[in-house]
Amino acid sequence: MLSLINILINVPITLIALTGHEFAHAFVSTKMGDPTPRYEGRLTLNPIAHLDIMGTILMILTGFGWAKPVGVNPMYYKDRKKGMALTAIAGPIANFIMAFLGVLIGTVLLIIGNSLGWSYSVLSNINMIFYLFAFRNLCFMVFNLIPIPPLDGSKVLGLFIPNRTYYKILEYERYSIILIMILSLTGVFNSVIGGGVSAVFSMISKAVSVIVSPIV
């Protein structure tokens, strides 16, 4: 029964994290003049449009994964590499914002619940749901910032390396996804992602504490 409850909580949280991430990619690319995301139906908050079955299952099982990549055409960008980097970083930024809001809203609800005398079980469930929401988003953010194609970090890295090297790396994008799956399932990424998530979560928690301190 507990596993069923965990699934019922994890699935919508995962869908929100994936959808927000991919919508951010589509939104930024569209704002820079690329009509491709709109034509392909990706400029939407409908999670079905963004789902990649394997990436979604992997995220539910391991805490990190991917959605169906948003199709973009960098030829519409004024600066191709900069446009690709901005479009790429938009997804992780969206996850960071959602994680921050999750911690903030969860903290405020706990404060309100304590003042109103809500039961321990209610407060515990609130804490668990919003913690998991933030955790999932941060896992997705940190994972996608790893500079291995086709992850977002590889596009951001493109801003800092020569064009020849950057485009050479992108040539191997179709093969590196296999490497990513192997490293994910074998737990190689766990320490890297775990450390990144812990650091960012701690930073968010401290910021939220400062924000809510006047009402505590």
Coordinates of N, CA and C in Angstrom, one line a residue:
M1 N 0.8 -1.2 0.0 CA 0.0 0.0 0.0 C 0.9 1.3 0.0
L2 N 2.0 1.2 0.8 CA 2.9 2.3 0.8 C 3.5 2.6 -0.5
S3 N 3.9 1.5 -1.2 CA 4.5 1.7 -2.5 C 3.5 2.3 -3.5
L4 N 2.2 2.0 -3.4 CA 1.2 2.6 -4.3 C 1.0 4.0 -4.0
I5 N 1.1 4.4 -2.7 CA 1.0 5.8 -2.3 C 2.2 6.6 -2.9
N6 N 3.3 6.0 -2.7 CA 4.5 6.6 -3.3 C 4.5 6.9 -4.8
I7 N 3.9 5.9 -5.5 CA 3.7 6.0 -6.9 C 2.8 7.1 -7.2
L8 N 1.7 7.2 -6.5 CA 0.6 8.2 -6.7 C 1.2 9.6 -6.5
I9 N 2.1 9.7 -5.6 CA 2.7 11.0 -5.3 C 3.8 11.3 -6.3
N10 N 4.6 10.3 -6.6 CA 5.8 10.5 -7.5 C 5.4 10.8 -8.9
V11 N 4.4 10.2 -9.4 CA 4.1 10.4 -10.8 C 3.7 11.8 -11.2
P12 N 2.7 12.4 -10.5 CA 2.4 13.8 -10.8 C 3.5 14.8 -10.5
I13 N 4.3 14.5 -9.5 CA 5.5 15.4 -9.2 C 6.5 15.3 -10.4
T14 N 6.7 14.1 -10.8 CA 7.6 13.9 -12.0 C 7.1 14.6 -13.2
L15 N 5.8 14.4 -13.5 CA 5.3 15.0 -14.7 C 5.4 16.5 -14.7
I16 N 5.1 17.1 -13.5 CA 5.3 18.6 -13.4 C 6.7 19.0 -13.6
A17 N 7.7 18.3 -13.0 CA 9.1 18.7 -13.2 C 9.5 18.6 -14.7
L18 N 9.1 17.5 -15.3 CA 9.4 17.3 -16.7 C 8.8 18.3 -17.6
T19 N 7.5 18.6 -17.4 CA 6.7 19.5 -18.2 C 7.2 20.9 -18.1
G20 N 7.5 21.3 -16.9 CA 8.0 22.7 -16.7 C 9.3 22.9 -17.4
H21 N 10.2 21.9 -17.3 CA 11.5 21.9 -17.9 C 11.4 22.0 -19.4
E22 N 10.6 21.2 -20.0 CA 10.5 21.2 -21.5 C 9.8 22.4 -22.0
F23 N 8.7 22.9 -21.3 CA 8.0 24.1 -21.7 C 9.0 25.3 -21.7
A24 N 9.9 25.3 -20.7 CA 10.8 26.4 -20.6 C 11.7 26.5 -21.9
H25 N 12.2 25.3 -22.3 CA 13.0 25.2 -23.5 C 12.2 25.8 -24.7
A26 N 10.9 25.3 -24.8 CA 10.1 25.7 -26.0 C 9.8 27.2 -25.9
F27 N 9.5 27.7 -24.7 CA 9.2 29.1 -24.5 C 10.3 30.0 -24.9
V28 N 11.5 29.7 -24.4 CA 12.7 30.6 -24.7 C 13.1 30.5 -26.2
S29 N 13.1 29.3 -26.8 CA 13.4 29.2 -28.2 C 12.4 30.0 -29.1
T30 N 11.1 29.9 -28.7 CA 10.1 30.7 -29.4 C 10.3 32.2 -29.3
K31 N 10.7 32.6 -28.1 CA 10.9 34.0 -27.9 C 12.1 34.5 -28.7
M32 N 13.0 33.6 -29.0 CA 14.2 34.1 -29.8 C 13.9 33.9 -31.3
G33 N 12.6 33.7 -31.7 CA 12.3 33.7 -33.1 C 12.1 32.4 -33.8
D34 N 12.2 31.3 -33.0 CA 12.1 29.9 -33.6 C 10.7 29.4 -33.5
P35 N 10.0 29.2 -34.6 CA 8.6 28.7 -34.6 C 8.5 27.2 -34.4
T36 N 9.6 26.5 -34.4 CA 9.6 25.0 -34.4 C 8.8 24.5 -33.2
P37 N 9.1 24.9 -32.0 CA 8.4 24.3 -30.8 C 6.9 24.5 -30.9
R38 N 6.4 25.6 -31.4 CA 5.0 25.9 -31.6 C 4.4 24.9 -32.7
Y39 N 5.1 24.8 -33.8 CA 4.6 24.0 -34.9 C 4.6 22.5 -34.4
E40 N 5.5 22.1 -33.6 CA 5.5 20.7 -33.2 C 4.7 20.4 -31.9
G41 N 4.0 21.4 -31.5 CA 3.1 21.2 -30.3 C 3.7 21.2 -29.0
R42 N 4.9 21.7 -28.9 CA 5.7 21.7 -27.6 C 5.6 22.9 -26.8
L43 N 4.9 23.9 -27.3 CA 4.8 25.2 -26.5 C 3.5 25.0 -25.7
T44 N 3.5 24.0 -24.8 CA 2.3 23.7 -24.0 C 2.7 23.1 -22.7
L45 N 1.7 23.2 -21.7 CA 1.9 22.6 -20.4 C 1.3 21.3 -20.3
N46 N 0.8 20.7 -21.4 CA 0.3 19.4 -21.4 C 1.4 18.4 -21.3
P47 N 1.5 17.6 -20.3 CA 2.6 16.7 -20.1 C 2.7 15.6 -21.2
I48 N 1.6 15.2 -21.7 CA 1.6 14.2 -22.8 C 2.5 14.6 -23.9
A49 N 2.5 15.9 -24.3 CA 3.3 16.3 -25.4 C 4.8 16.2 -25.2
H50 N 5.2 16.1 -23.9 CA 6.7 16.1 -23.6 C 7.2 14.8 -23.1
L51 N 6.4 13.8 -23.0 CA 6.8 12.5 -22.3 C 7.7 11.7 -23.2
D52 N 8.8 11.2 -22.6 CA 9.7 10.2 -23.2 C 9.5 9.0 -22.2
I53 N 9.0 7.9 -22.6 CA 8.7 6.8 -21.7 C 9.9 6.4 -20.9
M54 N 11.0 6.1 -21.6 CA 12.2 5.6 -20.9 C 12.7 6.6 -19.9
G55 N 12.8 7.9 -20.3 CA 13.3 8.9 -19.4 C 12.4 9.2 -18.2
T56 N 11.1 9.1 -18.4 CA 10.1 9.3 -17.3 C 10.2 8.1 -16.3
I57 N 10.3 6.9 -16.8 CA 10.4 5.7 -15.9 C 11.7 5.8 -15.1
L58 N 12.8 6.2 -15.8 CA 14.1 6.3 -15.1 C 14.0 7.4 -14.1
M59 N 13.3 8.5 -14.3 CA 13.3 9.5 -13.3 C 12.5 9.1 -12.1
I60 N 11.4 8.3 -12.3 CA 10.6 7.8 -11.2 C 11.4 6.8 -10.4
L61 N 12.2 6.0 -11.0 CA 12.9 5.0 -10.4 C 14.2 5.5 -9.7
T62 N 14.9 6.4 -10.4 CA 16.2 6.8 -9.9 C 16.3 8.3 -9.4
G63 N 15.2 9.1 -9.7 CA 15.2 10.5 -9.3 C 15.7 11.4 -10.4
F64 N 16.3 10.9 -11.5 CA 16.7 11.7 -12.6 C 16.5 11.0 -13.9
G65 N 16.2 11.8 -14.9 CA 15.8 11.2 -16.2 C 15.6 12.3 -17.2
W66 N 14.8 12.1 -18.3 CA 14.7 13.1 -19.3 C 13.3 13.0 -19.9
A67 N 12.9 14.1 -20.6 CA 11.7 14.1 -21.4 C 12.0 14.0 -22.9
K68 N 11.0 14.0 -23.7 CA 11.3 14.1 -25.2 C 11.9 15.4 -25.5
P69 N 13.0 15.5 -26.1 CA 13.7 16.7 -26.4 C 12.8 17.7 -27.3
V70 N 12.8 18.9 -26.9 CA 12.1 19.9 -27.7 C 12.9 20.2 -29.0
G71 N 12.2 20.1 -30.1 CA 12.8 20.3 -31.4 C 13.0 21.8 -31.6
V72 N 14.2 22.3 -31.9 CA 14.5 23.7 -32.1 C 15.3 23.8 -33.4
N73 N 15.2 25.0 -34.0 CA 16.0 25.3 -35.2 C 16.9 26.5 -34.9
P74 N 18.2 26.2 -34.5 CA 19.1 27.3 -34.2 C 19.3 28.3 -35.3
M75 N 18.9 28.0 -36.5 CA 19.1 28.9 -37.6 C 18.3 30.2 -37.5
Y76 N 17.3 30.1 -36.6 CA 16.5 31.3 -36.4 C 17.1 32.3 -35.3
Y77 N 18.1 31.8 -34.6 CA 18.8 32.6 -33.6 C 19.8 33.6 -34.2
K78 N 19.9 34.7 -33.6 CA 20.9 35.7 -34.1 C 22.3 35.2 -33.9
D79 N 22.5 34.5 -32.7 CA 23.8 33.9 -32.4 C 23.5 32.5 -32.1
R80 N 23.9 31.6 -32.9 CA 23.5 30.2 -32.8 C 23.9 29.5 -31.5
K81 N 25.2 29.7 -31.2 CA 25.7 29.0 -29.9 C 25.0 29.6 -28.7
K82 N 24.9 31.0 -28.7 CA 24.3 31.6 -27.5 C 22.8 31.3 -27.4
G83 N 22.2 31.2 -28.6 CA 20.8 30.8 -28.6 C 20.5 29.4 -28.0
M84 N 21.4 28.5 -28.5 CA 21.3 27.1 -28.0 C 21.6 27.0 -26.5
A85 N 22.5 27.8 -26.0 CA 22.8 27.8 -24.6 C 21.7 28.4 -23.7
L86 N 21.1 29.5 -24.2 CA 20.0 30.1 -23.5 C 18.8 29.1 -23.5
T87 N 18.5 28.5 -24.6 CA 17.4 27.6 -24.7 C 17.6 26.4 -23.7
A88 N 18.9 25.9 -23.7 CA 19.2 24.8 -22.9 C 19.1 25.1 -21.4
I89 N 19.7 26.2 -21.0 CA 19.7 26.6 -19.6 C 18.3 26.9 -19.0
A90 N 17.4 27.2 -19.9 CA 16.0 27.6 -19.5 C 15.3 26.4 -18.7
G91 N 15.6 25.2 -19.2 CA 15.0 24.0 -18.5 C 15.5 23.9 -17.0
P92 N 16.8 23.8 -16.8 CA 17.2 23.7 -15.4 C 16.8 24.9 -14.6
I93 N 16.8 26.1 -15.1 CA 16.3 27.3 -14.4 C 14.9 27.1 -14.0
A94 N 14.0 26.6 -14.9 CA 12.6 26.3 -14.5 C 12.5 25.3 -13.4
N95 N 13.4 24.3 -13.4 CA 13.3 23.3 -12.3 C 13.8 24.0 -11.0
F96 N 14.8 24.9 -11.0 CA 15.2 25.6 -9.8 C 14.1 26.4 -9.3
I97 N 13.4 27.1 -10.1 CA 12.3 28.0 -9.7 C 11.2 27.2 -9.0
M98 N 10.9 26.0 -9.7 CA 9.8 25.2 -9.1 C 10.3 24.6 -7.7
A99 N 11.5 24.2 -7.6 CA 12.0 23.7 -6.4 C 12.0 24.8 -5.3
F100 N 12.4 26.0 -5.6 CA 12.3 27.1 -4.7 C 10.9 27.4 -4.2
L101 N 10.0 27.4 -5.2 CA 8.6 27.6 -4.8 C 8.0 26.5 -4.0
G102 N 8.5 25.3 -4.3 CA 8.0 24.1 -3.5 C 8.4 24.2 -2.0
V103 N 9.7 24.6 -1.8 CA 10.2 24.7 -0.4 C 9.5 25.9 0.3
L104 N 9.3 27.0 -0.5 CA 8.7 28.2 0.1 C 7.2 27.9 0.5
I105 N 6.4 27.3 -0.4 CA 5.0 27.0 -0.1 C 4.9 26.0 1.0
G106 N 5.7 25.0 0.9 CA 5.7 23.9 1.9 C 6.0 24.5 3.3
T107 N 7.0 25.4 3.4 CA 7.4 26.0 4.7 C 6.3 26.9 5.2
V108 N 5.7 27.7 4.3 CA 4.6 28.5 4.8 C 3.4 27.7 5.3
L109 N 3.1 26.6 4.6 CA 1.9 25.7 5.0 C 2.2 25.1 6.3
L110 N 3.5 24.7 6.6 CA 3.9 24.1 7.9 C 3.7 25.2 9.0
I111 N 4.1 26.4 8.7 CA 4.0 27.5 9.7 C 2.5 27.7 10.0
I112 N 1.7 27.8 9.0 CA 0.2 28.0 9.2 C -0.4 26.8 9.9
G113 N 0.0 25.6 9.5 CA -0.5 24.4 10.1 C -0.2 24.3 11.6
N114 N 1.0 24.7 11.9 CA 1.4 24.6 13.4 C 0.6 25.6 14.2
S115 N 0.4 26.8 13.6 CA -0.3 27.8 14.3 C -1.8 27.5 14.5
L116 N -2.3 26.7 13.6 CA -3.7 26.3 13.6 C -3.9 24.9 14.3
G117 N -2.8 24.3 14.7 CA -2.9 23.1 15.5 C -3.2 21.8 14.6
W118 N -2.8 21.9 13.4 CA -3.0 20.7 12.5 C -2.3 19.5 13.1
S119 N -2.8 18.3 12.8 CA -2.2 17.1 13.4 C -0.8 16.8 12.8
Y120 N 0.0 16.0 13.6 CA 1.3 15.7 13.1 C 1.3 15.0 11.8
S121 N 0.4 14.1 11.6 CA 0.3 13.3 10.3 C 0.1 14.3 9.1
V122 N -0.8 15.3 9.3 CA -1.0 16.2 8.2 C 0.2 17.0 7.9
L123 N 0.9 17.5 8.9 CA 2.1 18.3 8.8 C 3.2 17.5 8.2
S124 N 3.3 16.2 8.6 CA 4.3 15.3 8.0 C 4.1 15.1 6.5
N125 N 2.8 14.9 6.2 CA 2.5 14.6 4.7 C 2.8 15.9 3.9
I126 N 2.5 17.0 4.4 CA 2.8 18.3 3.7 C 4.3 18.4 3.5
N127 N 5.0 18.2 4.6 CA 6.5 18.3 4.5 C 7.1 17.3 3.5
M128 N 6.5 16.0 3.5 CA 7.0 15.0 2.6 C 6.7 15.4 1.1
I129 N 5.5 15.8 0.8 CA 5.1 16.1 -0.6 C 6.0 17.3 -1.2
F130 N 6.1 18.3 -0.4 CA 6.8 19.5 -0.9 C 8.3 19.3 -0.9
Y131 N 8.8 18.5 0.0 CA 10.2 18.1 0.0 C 10.5 17.3 -1.3
L132 N 9.7 16.3 -1.5 CA 9.8 15.5 -2.7 C 9.7 16.3 -4.0
F133 N 8.8 17.2 -4.0 CA 8.6 18.1 -5.2 C 9.9 18.8 -5.5
A134 N 10.5 19.4 -4.4 CA 11.7 20.2 -4.6 C 12.9 19.2 -5.0
F135 N 12.9 18.1 -4.3 CA 14.0 17.1 -4.6 C 14.0 16.7 -6.0
R136 N 12.8 16.3 -6.6 CA 12.7 15.8 -7.9 C 13.2 16.9 -8.9
N137 N 12.7 18.1 -8.7 CA 13.1 19.2 -9.6 C 14.6 19.5 -9.5
L138 N 15.2 19.4 -8.4 CA 16.7 19.6 -8.3 C 17.4 18.5 -8.9
C139 N 16.9 17.3 -8.7 CA 17.6 16.1 -9.4 C 17.6 16.3 -10.9
F140 N 16.5 16.7 -11.4 CA 16.3 16.9 -12.8 C 17.2 18.1 -13.3
M141 N 17.3 19.1 -12.5 CA 18.1 20.3 -12.8 C 19.6 19.9 -12.9
V142 N 20.1 19.3 -11.8 CA 21.5 18.9 -11.7 C 21.9 17.9 -12.8
F143 N 21.0 16.9 -13.0 CA 21.3 15.8 -14.0 C 21.4 16.5 -15.4
N144 N 20.5 17.4 -15.7 CA 20.6 17.9 -17.1 C 21.7 18.9 -17.3
L145 N 22.3 19.4 -16.2 CA 23.5 20.3 -16.3 C 24.8 19.5 -16.5
I146 N 24.8 18.2 -16.5 CA 26.0 17.4 -16.8 C 26.3 17.7 -18.2
P147 N 27.6 18.0 -18.5 CA 27.9 18.4 -19.9 C 28.2 17.2 -20.8
I148 N 27.2 16.3 -20.9 CA 27.3 15.2 -21.9 C 26.1 15.3 -22.8
P149 N 26.3 15.4 -24.1 CA 25.2 15.4 -25.1 C 24.3 14.2 -24.9
P150 N 23.0 14.4 -25.0 CA 22.2 15.6 -25.4 C 21.8 16.4 -24.2
L151 N 22.4 16.2 -23.0 CA 21.9 17.0 -21.8 C 22.2 18.5 -22.0
D152 N 21.4 19.3 -21.3 CA 21.5 20.7 -21.4 C 22.9 21.3 -21.2
G153 N 23.6 20.6 -20.2 CA 24.9 21.1 -19.9 C 25.9 21.2 -21.1
S154 N 25.7 20.2 -22.0 CA 26.6 20.2 -23.2 C 26.4 21.4 -24.1
K155 N 25.1 22.0 -24.1 CA 24.9 23.2 -24.9 C 25.4 24.4 -24.2
V156 N 25.3 24.4 -22.9 CA 25.9 25.5 -22.1 C 27.4 25.5 -22.3
L157 N 28.0 24.4 -22.2 CA 29.4 24.2 -22.4 C 29.9 24.8 -23.7
G158 N 29.0 24.7 -24.7 CA 29.4 25.2 -26.0 C 29.8 26.7 -26.0
L159 N 29.3 27.5 -25.1 CA 29.7 28.9 -25.0 C 31.2 29.1 -24.7
F160 N 31.8 28.1 -24.1 CA 33.1 28.2 -23.5 C 34.2 27.4 -24.2
I161 N 33.8 26.7 -25.3 CA 34.8 25.9 -26.0 C 34.8 26.3 -27.5
P162 N 35.8 26.0 -28.3 CA 35.9 26.4 -29.7 C 34.7 25.7 -30.5
N163 N 34.3 26.4 -31.5 CA 33.2 25.9 -32.3 C 33.5 24.5 -32.9
R164 N 34.7 24.3 -33.3 CA 35.1 23.0 -33.9 C 34.9 21.8 -32.9
T165 N 35.4 22.1 -31.7 CA 35.2 21.1 -30.6 C 33.8 20.9 -30.2
Y166 N 33.0 22.0 -30.1 CA 31.6 21.9 -29.8 C 30.8 21.1 -30.8
Y167 N 30.9 21.3 -32.0 CA 30.2 20.6 -33.0 C 30.6 19.2 -33.2
K168 N 31.9 18.9 -32.9 CA 32.4 17.6 -32.9 C 31.7 16.7 -31.8
I169 N 31.6 17.4 -30.6 CA 30.9 16.7 -29.5 C 29.5 16.4 -29.8
L170 N 28.8 17.3 -30.5 CA 27.4 17.1 -30.8 C 27.2 16.0 -31.8
E171 N 28.3 15.6 -32.6 CA 28.2 14.5 -33.6 C 27.9 13.2 -32.9
Y172 N 28.3 13.1 -31.6 CA 28.2 11.8 -30.9 C 27.0 11.8 -30.0
E173 N 26.1 12.8 -30.2 CA 24.9 12.9 -29.3 C 24.1 11.6 -29.3
R174 N 23.9 11.0 -30.5 CA 23.0 9.8 -30.6 C 23.6 8.6 -29.8
Y175 N 24.9 8.6 -29.7 CA 25.5 7.5 -29.0 C 25.6 7.7 -27.5
S176 N 25.8 8.9 -27.1 CA 26.1 9.2 -25.7 C 24.8 9.0 -24.8
I177 N 23.6 8.9 -25.4 CA 22.5 8.6 -24.6 C 22.5 7.2 -24.0
I178 N 23.2 6.3 -24.7 CA 23.4 5.0 -24.2 C 24.3 5.0 -23.0
L179 N 25.4 5.8 -23.1 CA 26.3 6.0 -21.9 C 25.6 6.6 -20.7
I180 N 24.7 7.6 -21.0 CA 24.0 8.2 -19.9 C 23.1 7.2 -19.2
M181 N 22.4 6.3 -19.9 CA 21.5 5.3 -19.4 C 22.3 4.4 -18.5
I182 N 23.5 3.9 -19.0 CA 24.3 3.0 -18.3 C 24.8 3.6 -17.0
L183 N 25.3 4.9 -17.0 CA 25.8 5.5 -15.9 C 24.7 5.8 -14.8
S184 N 23.5 6.1 -15.3 CA 22.3 6.3 -14.5 C 21.9 5.1 -13.7
L185 N 21.7 4.0 -14.5 CA 21.2 2.7 -13.9 C 22.3 2.1 -13.0
T186 N 23.5 2.3 -13.2 CA 24.6 1.7 -12.4 C 24.9 2.5 -11.2
G187 N 24.3 3.7 -11.1 CA 24.5 4.5 -9.9 C 25.8 5.4 -9.9
V188 N 26.4 5.5 -11.1 CA 27.7 6.3 -11.2 C 27.4 7.8 -10.9
F189 N 26.2 8.2 -11.4 CA 25.8 9.6 -11.2 C 25.4 10.0 -9.8
N190 N 25.1 9.0 -9.0 CA 24.5 9.3 -7.7 C 25.3 10.3 -6.8
S191 N 26.6 10.1 -6.7 CA 27.3 11.0 -5.8 C 27.4 12.4 -6.4
V192 N 27.6 12.5 -7.7 CA 27.7 13.8 -8.3 C 26.3 14.6 -8.2
I193 N 25.3 13.9 -8.5 CA 23.9 14.5 -8.5 C 23.5 14.7 -7.0
G194 N 23.8 13.8 -6.2 CA 23.4 13.9 -4.8 C 24.1 15.1 -4.1
G195 N 25.4 15.2 -4.4 CA 26.1 16.4 -3.8 C 25.6 17.7 -4.4
G196 N 25.3 17.8 -5.7 CA 24.8 19.0 -6.2 C 23.4 19.3 -5.7
V197 N 22.5 18.3 -5.6 CA 21.2 18.6 -5.1 C 21.3 19.0 -3.6
S198 N 22.1 18.4 -2.8 CA 22.2 18.8 -1.4 C 22.7 20.2 -1.2
A199 N 23.6 20.6 -2.1 CA 24.2 22.0 -2.0 C 23.1 23.0 -2.4
V200 N 22.4 22.8 -3.5 CA 21.4 23.7 -3.9 C 20.2 23.7 -3.0
F201 N 19.8 22.6 -2.5 CA 18.7 22.5 -1.5 C 19.0 23.3 -0.2
S202 N 20.2 23.1 0.2 CA 20.6 23.9 1.4 C 20.6 25.4 1.2
M203 N 21.0 25.8 0.0 CA 21.0 27.2 -0.3 C 19.5 27.7 -0.4
I204 N 18.6 27.0 -1.0 CA 17.2 27.3 -1.1 C 16.6 27.4 0.3
S205 N 16.9 26.4 1.1 CA 16.3 26.4 2.5 C 16.8 27.6 3.3
K206 N 18.0 28.0 3.2 CA 18.5 29.2 3.9 C 17.8 30.4 3.4
A207 N 17.6 30.5 2.1 CA 16.9 31.7 1.5 C 15.5 31.8 2.0
V208 N 14.8 30.6 2.0 CA 13.4 30.6 2.4 C 13.3 30.9 3.9
S209 N 14.2 30.5 4.7 CA 14.2 30.8 6.1 C 14.3 32.3 6.4
V210 N 15.1 33.0 5.5 CA 15.2 34.4 5.6 C 13.9 35.1 5.3
I211 N 13.3 34.5 4.2 CA 12.0 35.1 3.7 C 10.9 35.0 4.7
V212 N 10.8 33.8 5.3 CA 9.6 33.6 6.2 C 9.9 34.0 7.6
S213 N 11.1 34.4 7.9 CA 11.4 34.8 9.3 C 10.5 35.8 10.0
P214 N 10.0 36.8 9.2 CA 9.1 37.8 9.8 C 7.8 37.2 10.3
I215 N 7.4 36.0 9.7 CA 6.1 35.5 10.1 C 6.2 34.3 11.1
V216 N 7.4 33.9 11.4 CA 7.6 32.8 12.3 C 7.3 33.2 13.8

